[in-house]
Tab-separated table of C-alpha atoms in Angstrom:
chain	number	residue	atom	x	y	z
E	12	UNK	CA	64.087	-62.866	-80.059
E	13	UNK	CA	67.272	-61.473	-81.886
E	14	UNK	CA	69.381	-62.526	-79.230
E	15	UNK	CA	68.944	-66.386	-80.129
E	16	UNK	CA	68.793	-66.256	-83.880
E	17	UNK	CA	72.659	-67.908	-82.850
E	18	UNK	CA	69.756	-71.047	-82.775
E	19	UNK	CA	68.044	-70.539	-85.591
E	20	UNK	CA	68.055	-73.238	-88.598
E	21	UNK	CA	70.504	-71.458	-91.068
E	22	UNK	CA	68.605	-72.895	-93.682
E	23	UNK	CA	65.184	-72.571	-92.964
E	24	UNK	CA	65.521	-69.743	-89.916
E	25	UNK	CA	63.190	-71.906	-88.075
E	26	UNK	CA	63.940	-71.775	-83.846
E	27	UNK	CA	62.559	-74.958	-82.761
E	28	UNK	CA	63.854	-74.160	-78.746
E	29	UNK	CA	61.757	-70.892	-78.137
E	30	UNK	CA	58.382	-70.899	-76.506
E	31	UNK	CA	55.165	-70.820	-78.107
E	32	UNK	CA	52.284	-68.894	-76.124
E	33	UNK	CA	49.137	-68.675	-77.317
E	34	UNK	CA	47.478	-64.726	-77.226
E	35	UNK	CA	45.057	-64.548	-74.377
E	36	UNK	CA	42.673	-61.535	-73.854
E	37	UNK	CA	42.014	-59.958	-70.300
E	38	UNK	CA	38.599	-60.949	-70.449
E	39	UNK	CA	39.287	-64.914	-70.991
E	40	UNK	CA	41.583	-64.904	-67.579
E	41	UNK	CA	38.079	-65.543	-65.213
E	42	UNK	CA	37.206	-68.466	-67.776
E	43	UNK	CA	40.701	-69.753	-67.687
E	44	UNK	CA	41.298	-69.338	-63.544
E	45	UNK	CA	37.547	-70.995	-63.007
E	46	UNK	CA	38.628	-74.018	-65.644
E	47	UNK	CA	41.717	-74.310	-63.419
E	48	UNK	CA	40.016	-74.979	-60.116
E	49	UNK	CA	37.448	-77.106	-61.594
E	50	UNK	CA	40.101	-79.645	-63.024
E	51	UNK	CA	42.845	-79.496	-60.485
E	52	UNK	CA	41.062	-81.146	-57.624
E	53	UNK	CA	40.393	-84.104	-60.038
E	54	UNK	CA	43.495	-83.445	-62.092
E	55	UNK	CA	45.740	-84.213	-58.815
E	56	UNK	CA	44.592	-87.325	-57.500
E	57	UNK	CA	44.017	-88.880	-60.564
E	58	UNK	CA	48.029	-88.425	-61.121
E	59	UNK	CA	49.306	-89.027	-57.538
E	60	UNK	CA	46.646	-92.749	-57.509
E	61	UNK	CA	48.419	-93.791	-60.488
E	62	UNK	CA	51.976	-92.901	-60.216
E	63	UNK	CA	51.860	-93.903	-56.452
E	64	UNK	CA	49.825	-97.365	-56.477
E	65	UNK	CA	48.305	-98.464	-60.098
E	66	UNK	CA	51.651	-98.524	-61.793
E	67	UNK	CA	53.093	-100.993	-59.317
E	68	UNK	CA	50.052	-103.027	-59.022
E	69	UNK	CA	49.370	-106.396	-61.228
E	70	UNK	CA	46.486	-105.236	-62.848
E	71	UNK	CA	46.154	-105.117	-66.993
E	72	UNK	CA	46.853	-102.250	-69.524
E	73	UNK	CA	43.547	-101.683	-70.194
E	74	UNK	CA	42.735	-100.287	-66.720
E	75	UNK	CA	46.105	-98.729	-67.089
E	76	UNK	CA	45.195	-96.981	-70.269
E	77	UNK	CA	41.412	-95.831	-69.239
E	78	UNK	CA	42.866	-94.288	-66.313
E	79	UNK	CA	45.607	-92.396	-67.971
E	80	UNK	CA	42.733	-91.497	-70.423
E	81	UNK	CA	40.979	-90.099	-67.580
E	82	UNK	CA	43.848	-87.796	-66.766
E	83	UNK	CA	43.950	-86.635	-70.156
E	84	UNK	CA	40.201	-85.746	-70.193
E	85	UNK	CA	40.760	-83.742	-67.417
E	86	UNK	CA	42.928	-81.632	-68.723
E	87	UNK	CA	40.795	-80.798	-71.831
E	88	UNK	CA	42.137	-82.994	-74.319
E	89	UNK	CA	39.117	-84.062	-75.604
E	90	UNK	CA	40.050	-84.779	-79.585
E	91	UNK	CA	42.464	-86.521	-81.418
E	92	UNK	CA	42.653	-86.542	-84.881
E	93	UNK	CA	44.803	-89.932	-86.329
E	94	UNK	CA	45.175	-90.339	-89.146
E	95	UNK	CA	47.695	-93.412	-90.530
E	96	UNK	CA	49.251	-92.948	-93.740
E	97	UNK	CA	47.753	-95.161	-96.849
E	98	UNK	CA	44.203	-95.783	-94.551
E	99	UNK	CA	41.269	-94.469	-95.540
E	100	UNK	CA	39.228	-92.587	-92.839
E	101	UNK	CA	36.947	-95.354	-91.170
E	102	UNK	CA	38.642	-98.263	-92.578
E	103	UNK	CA	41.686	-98.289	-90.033
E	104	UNK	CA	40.033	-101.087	-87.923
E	105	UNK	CA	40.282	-103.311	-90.794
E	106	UNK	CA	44.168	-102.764	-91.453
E	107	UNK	CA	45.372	-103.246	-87.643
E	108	UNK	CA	48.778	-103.914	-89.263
E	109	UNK	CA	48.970	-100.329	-90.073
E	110	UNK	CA	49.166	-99.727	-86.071
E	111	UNK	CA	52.252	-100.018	-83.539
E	112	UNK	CA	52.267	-103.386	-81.942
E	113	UNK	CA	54.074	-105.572	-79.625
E	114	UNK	CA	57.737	-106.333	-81.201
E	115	UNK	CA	57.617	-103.003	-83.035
E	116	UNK	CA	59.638	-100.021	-82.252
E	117	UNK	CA	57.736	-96.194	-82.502
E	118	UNK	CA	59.559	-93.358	-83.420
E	119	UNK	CA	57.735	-90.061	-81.918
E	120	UNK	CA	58.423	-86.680	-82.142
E	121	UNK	CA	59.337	-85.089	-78.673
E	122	UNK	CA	57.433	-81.719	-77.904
E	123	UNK	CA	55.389	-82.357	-74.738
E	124	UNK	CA	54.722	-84.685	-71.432
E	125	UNK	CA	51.157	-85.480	-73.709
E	126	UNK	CA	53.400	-87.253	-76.107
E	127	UNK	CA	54.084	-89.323	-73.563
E	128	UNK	CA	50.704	-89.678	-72.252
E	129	UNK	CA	49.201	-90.182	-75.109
E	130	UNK	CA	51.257	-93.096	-76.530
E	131	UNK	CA	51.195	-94.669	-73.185
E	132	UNK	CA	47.383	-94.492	-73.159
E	133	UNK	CA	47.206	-96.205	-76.837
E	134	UNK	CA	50.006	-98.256	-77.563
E	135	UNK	CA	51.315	-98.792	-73.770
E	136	UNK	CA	55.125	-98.951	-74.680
E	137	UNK	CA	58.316	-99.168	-72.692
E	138	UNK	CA	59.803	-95.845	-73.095
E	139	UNK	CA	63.473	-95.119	-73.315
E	140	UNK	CA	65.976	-91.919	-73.445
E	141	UNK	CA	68.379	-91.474	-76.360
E	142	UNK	CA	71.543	-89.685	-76.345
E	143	UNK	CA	73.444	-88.173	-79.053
E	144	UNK	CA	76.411	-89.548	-78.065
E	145	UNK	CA	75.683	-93.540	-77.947
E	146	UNK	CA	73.372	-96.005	-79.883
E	147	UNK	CA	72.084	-97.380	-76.240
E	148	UNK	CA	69.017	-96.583	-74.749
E	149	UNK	CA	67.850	-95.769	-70.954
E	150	UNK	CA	64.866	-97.553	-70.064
E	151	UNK	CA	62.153	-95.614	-68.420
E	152	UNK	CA	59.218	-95.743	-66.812
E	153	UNK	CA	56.007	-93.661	-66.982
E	154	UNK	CA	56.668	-90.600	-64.705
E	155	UNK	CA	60.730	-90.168	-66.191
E	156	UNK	CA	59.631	-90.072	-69.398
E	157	UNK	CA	57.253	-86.968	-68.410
E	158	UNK	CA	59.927	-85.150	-66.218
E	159	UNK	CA	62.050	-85.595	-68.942
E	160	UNK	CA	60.045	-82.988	-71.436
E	161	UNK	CA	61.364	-80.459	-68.515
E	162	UNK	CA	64.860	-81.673	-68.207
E	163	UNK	CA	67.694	-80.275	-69.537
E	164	UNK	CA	69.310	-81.748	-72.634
E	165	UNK	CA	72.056	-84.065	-72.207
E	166	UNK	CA	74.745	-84.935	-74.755
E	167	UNK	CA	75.824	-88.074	-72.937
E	168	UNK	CA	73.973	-89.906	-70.446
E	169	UNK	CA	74.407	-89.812	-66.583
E	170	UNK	CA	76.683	-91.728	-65.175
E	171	UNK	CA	73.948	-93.895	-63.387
E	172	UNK	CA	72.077	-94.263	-66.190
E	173	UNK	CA	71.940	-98.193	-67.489
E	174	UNK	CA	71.761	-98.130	-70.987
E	175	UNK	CA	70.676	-101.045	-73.150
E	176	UNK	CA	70.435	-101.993	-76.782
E	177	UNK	CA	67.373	-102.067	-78.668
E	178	UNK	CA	67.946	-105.227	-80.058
E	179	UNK	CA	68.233	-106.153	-76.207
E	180	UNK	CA	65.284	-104.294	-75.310
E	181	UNK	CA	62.831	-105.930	-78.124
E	182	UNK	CA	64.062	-109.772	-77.502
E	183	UNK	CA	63.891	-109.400	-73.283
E	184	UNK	CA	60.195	-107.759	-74.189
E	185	UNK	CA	58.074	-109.422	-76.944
E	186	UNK	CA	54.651	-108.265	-75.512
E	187	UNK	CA	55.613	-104.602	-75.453
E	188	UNK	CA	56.026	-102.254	-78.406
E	189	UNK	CA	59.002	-99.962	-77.532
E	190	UNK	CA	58.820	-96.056	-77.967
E	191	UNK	CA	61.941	-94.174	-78.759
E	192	UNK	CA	62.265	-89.823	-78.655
E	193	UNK	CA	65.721	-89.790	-80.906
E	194	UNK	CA	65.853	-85.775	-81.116
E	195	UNK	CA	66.711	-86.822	-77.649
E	196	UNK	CA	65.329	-83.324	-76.005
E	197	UNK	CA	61.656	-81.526	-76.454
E	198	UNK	CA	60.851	-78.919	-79.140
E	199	UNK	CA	58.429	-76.444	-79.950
E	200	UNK	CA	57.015	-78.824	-82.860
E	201	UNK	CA	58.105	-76.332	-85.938
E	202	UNK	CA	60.666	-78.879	-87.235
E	203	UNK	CA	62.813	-82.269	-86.311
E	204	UNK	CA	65.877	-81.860	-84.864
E	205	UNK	CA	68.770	-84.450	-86.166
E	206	UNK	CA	68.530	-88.082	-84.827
E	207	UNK	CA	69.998	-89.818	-81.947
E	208	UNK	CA	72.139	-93.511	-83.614
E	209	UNK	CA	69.664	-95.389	-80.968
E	210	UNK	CA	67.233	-96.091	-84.055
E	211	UNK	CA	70.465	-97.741	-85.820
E	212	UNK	CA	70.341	-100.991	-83.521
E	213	UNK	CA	67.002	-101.903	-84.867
E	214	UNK	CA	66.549	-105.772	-86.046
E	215	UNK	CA	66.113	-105.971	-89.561
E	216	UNK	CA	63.437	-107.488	-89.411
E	217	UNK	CA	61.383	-105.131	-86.989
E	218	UNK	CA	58.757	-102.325	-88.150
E	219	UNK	CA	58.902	-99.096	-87.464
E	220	UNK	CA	56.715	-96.645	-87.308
E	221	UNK	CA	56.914	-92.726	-87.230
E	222	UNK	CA	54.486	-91.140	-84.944
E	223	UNK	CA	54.061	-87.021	-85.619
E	224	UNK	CA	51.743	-85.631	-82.120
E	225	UNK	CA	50.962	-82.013	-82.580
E	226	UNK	CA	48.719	-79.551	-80.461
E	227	UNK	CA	46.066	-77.102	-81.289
E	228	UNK	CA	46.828	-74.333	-79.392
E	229	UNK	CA	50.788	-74.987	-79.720
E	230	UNK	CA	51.211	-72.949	-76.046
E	231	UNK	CA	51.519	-76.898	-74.227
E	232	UNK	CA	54.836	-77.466	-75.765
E	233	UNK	CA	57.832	-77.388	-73.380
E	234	UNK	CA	61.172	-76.494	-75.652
E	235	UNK	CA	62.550	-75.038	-72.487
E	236	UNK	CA	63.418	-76.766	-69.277
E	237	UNK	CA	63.055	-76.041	-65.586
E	238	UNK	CA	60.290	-75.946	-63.322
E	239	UNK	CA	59.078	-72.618	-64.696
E	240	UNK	CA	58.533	-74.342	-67.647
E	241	UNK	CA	56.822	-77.081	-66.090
E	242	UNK	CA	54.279	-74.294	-64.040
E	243	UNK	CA	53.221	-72.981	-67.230
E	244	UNK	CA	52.903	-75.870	-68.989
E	245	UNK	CA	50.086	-76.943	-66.009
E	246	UNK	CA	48.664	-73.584	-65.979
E	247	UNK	CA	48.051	-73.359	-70.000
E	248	UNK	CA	47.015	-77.164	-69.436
E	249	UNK	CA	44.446	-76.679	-67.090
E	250	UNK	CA	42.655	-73.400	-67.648
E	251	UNK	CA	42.856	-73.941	-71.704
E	252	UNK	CA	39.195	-74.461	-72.702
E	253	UNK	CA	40.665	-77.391	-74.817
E	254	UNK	CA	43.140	-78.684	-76.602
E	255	UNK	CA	43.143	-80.754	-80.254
E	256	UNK	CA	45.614	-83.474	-80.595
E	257	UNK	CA	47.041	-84.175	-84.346
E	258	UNK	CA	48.339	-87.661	-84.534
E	259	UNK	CA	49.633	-89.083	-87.707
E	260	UNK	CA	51.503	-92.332	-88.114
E	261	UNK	CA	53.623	-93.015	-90.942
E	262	UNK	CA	54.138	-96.131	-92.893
E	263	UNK	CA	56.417	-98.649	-91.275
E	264	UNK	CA	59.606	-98.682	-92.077
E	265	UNK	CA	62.788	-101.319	-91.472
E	266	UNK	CA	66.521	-101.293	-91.193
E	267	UNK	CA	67.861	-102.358	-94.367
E	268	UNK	CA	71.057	-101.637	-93.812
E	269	UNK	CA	71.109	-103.842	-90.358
E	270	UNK	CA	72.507	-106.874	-91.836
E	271	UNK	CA	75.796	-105.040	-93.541
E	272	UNK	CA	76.287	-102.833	-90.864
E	273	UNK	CA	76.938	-105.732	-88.442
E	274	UNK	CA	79.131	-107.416	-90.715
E	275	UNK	CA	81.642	-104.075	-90.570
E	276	UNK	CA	81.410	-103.779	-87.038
E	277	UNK	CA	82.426	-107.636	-86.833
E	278	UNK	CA	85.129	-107.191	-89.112
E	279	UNK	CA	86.570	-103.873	-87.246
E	280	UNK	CA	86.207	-106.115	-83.684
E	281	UNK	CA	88.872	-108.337	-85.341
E	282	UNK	CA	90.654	-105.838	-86.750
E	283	UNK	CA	90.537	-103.190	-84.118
E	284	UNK	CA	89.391	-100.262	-87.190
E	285	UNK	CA	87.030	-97.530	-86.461
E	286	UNK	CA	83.837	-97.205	-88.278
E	287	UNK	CA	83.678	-93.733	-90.007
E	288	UNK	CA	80.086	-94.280	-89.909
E	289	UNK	CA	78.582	-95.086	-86.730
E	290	UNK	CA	82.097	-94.806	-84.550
E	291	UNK	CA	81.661	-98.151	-83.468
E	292	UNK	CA	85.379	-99.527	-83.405
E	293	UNK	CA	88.268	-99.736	-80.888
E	294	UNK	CA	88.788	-96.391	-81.541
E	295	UNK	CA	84.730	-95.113	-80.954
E	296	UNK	CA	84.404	-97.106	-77.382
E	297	UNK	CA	84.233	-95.615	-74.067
E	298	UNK	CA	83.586	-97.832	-70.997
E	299	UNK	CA	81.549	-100.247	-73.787
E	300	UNK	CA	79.454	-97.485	-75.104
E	301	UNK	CA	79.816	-96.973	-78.916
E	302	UNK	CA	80.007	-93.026	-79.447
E	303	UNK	CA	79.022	-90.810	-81.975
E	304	UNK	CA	81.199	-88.108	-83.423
E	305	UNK	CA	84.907	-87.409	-83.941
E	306	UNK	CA	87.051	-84.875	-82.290
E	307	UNK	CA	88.520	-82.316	-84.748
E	308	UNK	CA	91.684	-80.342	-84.676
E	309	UNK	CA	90.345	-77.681	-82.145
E	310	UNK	CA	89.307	-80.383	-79.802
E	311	UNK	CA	85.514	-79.968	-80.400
E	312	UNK	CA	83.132	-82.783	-81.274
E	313	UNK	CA	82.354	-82.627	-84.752
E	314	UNK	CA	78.742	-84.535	-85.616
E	315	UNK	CA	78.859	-87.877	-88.501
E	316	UNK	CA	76.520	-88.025	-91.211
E	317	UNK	CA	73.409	-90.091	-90.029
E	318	UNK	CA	72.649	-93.587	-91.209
E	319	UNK	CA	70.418	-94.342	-93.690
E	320	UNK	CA	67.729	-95.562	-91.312
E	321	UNK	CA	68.002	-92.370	-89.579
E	322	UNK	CA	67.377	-90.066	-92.516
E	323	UNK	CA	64.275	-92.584	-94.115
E	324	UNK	CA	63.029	-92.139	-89.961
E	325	UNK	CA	63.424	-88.449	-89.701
E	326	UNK	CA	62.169	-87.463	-93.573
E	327	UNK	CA	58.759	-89.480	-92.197
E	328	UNK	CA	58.486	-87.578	-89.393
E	329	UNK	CA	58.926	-84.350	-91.057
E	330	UNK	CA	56.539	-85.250	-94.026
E	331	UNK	CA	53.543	-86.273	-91.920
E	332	UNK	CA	54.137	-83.379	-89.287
E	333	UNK	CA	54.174	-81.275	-92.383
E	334	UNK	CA	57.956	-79.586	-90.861
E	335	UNK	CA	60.912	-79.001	-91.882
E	336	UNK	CA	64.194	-81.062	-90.930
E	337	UNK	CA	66.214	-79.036	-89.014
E	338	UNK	CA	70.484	-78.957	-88.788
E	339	UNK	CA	70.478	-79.043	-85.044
E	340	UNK	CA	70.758	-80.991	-82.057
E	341	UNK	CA	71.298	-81.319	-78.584
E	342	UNK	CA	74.448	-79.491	-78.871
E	343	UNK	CA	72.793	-76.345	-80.150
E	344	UNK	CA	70.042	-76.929	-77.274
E	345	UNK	CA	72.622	-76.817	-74.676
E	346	UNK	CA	74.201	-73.923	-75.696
E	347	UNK	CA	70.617	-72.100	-76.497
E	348	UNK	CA	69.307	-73.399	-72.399
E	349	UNK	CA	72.982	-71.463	-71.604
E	350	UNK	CA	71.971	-68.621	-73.100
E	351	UNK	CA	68.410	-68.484	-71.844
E	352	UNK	CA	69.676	-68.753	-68.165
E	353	UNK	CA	71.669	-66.247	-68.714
E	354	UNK	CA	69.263	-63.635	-70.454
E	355	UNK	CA	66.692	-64.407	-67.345
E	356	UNK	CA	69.673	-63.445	-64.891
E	357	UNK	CA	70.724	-59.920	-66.125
């Protein structure tokens, strides 16, 4: 697609926002339509019981978890490879430490409403929404998060939204891991897109882990939003024979540079400075959100250099996914969702 190479890495020539379908044959379509009607009629009420009474009801995460396993079943996903970085294969029930738990934070890549499935039916986080443009979070529920791998990208969030810190977010929830997306907006998996500052507000203290979730076929990915994107995401769901699931986790990591950071930003409160950093001064607030980026001479929105913790968060995800890092964002994913709109119109 020559027309988008405008939002293709420069460096690498990788486009992480185009679609990924898998070649099907004539002759698989009767295989693929009879897979289709087979799962949908248990595909359906599975979802609508769960969103619509289980998730409100009392009841403990494992029934929660073996039902959204159920869904996923369903649908074909029938193996998932983990693998956890410095485990041996069969000795990861002996190093549970190696795992996301409750008080940790998980860092996944964002490339499909599975990602979202699948952590919820392991790890059963609280999931959030990051934004490019603030270190706060959106806390979400279950269905959200999954619309959201067919929203639109956002530079800054809705004016509804209530955003909250992840140091917030970890002390008002000790019994819940909490799962961050901080490319902020869904790829096709073929590299990691730069980081949201939401990771930044980590407590020293706090492990994190990277989580890398990649499909065999690739076709379930959902770089591009809109409800077309969400009808072929079902189709190639449901009449796929079946679909692999690559999980790696990386090894946890921590905010070293917690401690210092909060020390400037407590000096440029009395002071009234701006941090060149992290934008976190006088100068970096709107209506109490800290913001990211500073405007340049033409007016635009020029991007800062990630923090350390970002970098150390998004080299892990790009060694275990075995990707490349990527110079792009959200910005470049608006303007390439512009351009796709467009290109369907004429």
């Amino acid at each position: 697609m020559e027309k988008f190479s405008q939002y293709r890495d420069r460096g690498t020539q990788i486009a992480p926002f185009l679609e990924i379908a898998s070649p099907r044959s004539l002759s698989h379509l009767p295989l693929a339509v009879t897979l289709l009607l087979l799962r949908f009629p248990f595909f359906l009420p599975l979802c609508v019981t769960y969103f619509a009474i289980l998730q409100w009801l009392p009841i403990g995460s494992l029934v929660r978890k073996t039902w959204l396993w159920a869904i996923l079943l369903v649908t074909g996903v029938w193996w998932v490879d983990l693998q956890v970085e410095g485990v041996k294969k069969g000795s990861l029930s002996k190093q549970s430490t190696k795992l996301p738990r409750p008080g940790t934070v998980i860092v996944s890549s964002f490339t499909s409403p599975i990602d979202v499935l699948y952590l919820a039916a392991v790890f059963d986080p609280i999931f959030t929404a990051s934004y490019p443009g603030t270190e706060r979070l959106e806390r979400l529920t279950l269905l959200p998060a999954l619309v959201r791998a067919f929203s639109p990208p956002l530079h800054e969030p809705p004016p509804s939204a209530k955003l909250v810190s992840l140091s917030v977010l970890l002390a008002e929830n000790p019994t819940r891991s909490i799962a961050l997306f901080p490319e902020c907006t869904p790829t096709n998996g073929r590299g990691i897109l730069r980081f949201s500052p939401s990771l930044d507000d980590t407590p020293p203290k706090t492990p994190i882990f990277p989580i890398s979730i990649k499909y065999t076929p690739a076709d379930v990915t959902t770089p591009v939003p809109g409800w077309a994107s969400a009808g072929k995401f079902l189709w190639r769901l449901l009449s796929g024979t079946t679909h692999c699931v690559r999980v790696r986790i990386a090894g946890e990591i921590y905010n070293t540079g917690a401690s210092a950071r909060k020390e400037v930003g407590r000096k440029d409160d009395e002071d009234g400075s701006f941090d060149a950093e992290y934008g976190n001064g006088a100068s970096g607030k709107e209506n109490g959100v800290g913001r990211r980026g500073v405007e340049g001479e033409s007016g635009e929105v020029k991007e800062r250099p990630q923090s350390e913790l970002c970098e150390t968060g998004a080299e892990a995800l790009a060694r275990i996914g075995r990707v490349k890092r990527l110079n792009l964002g959200v910005r470049e994913k608006v303007g390439f969702v512009e351009a796709w709109k467009k290109n369907k119109t004429t």
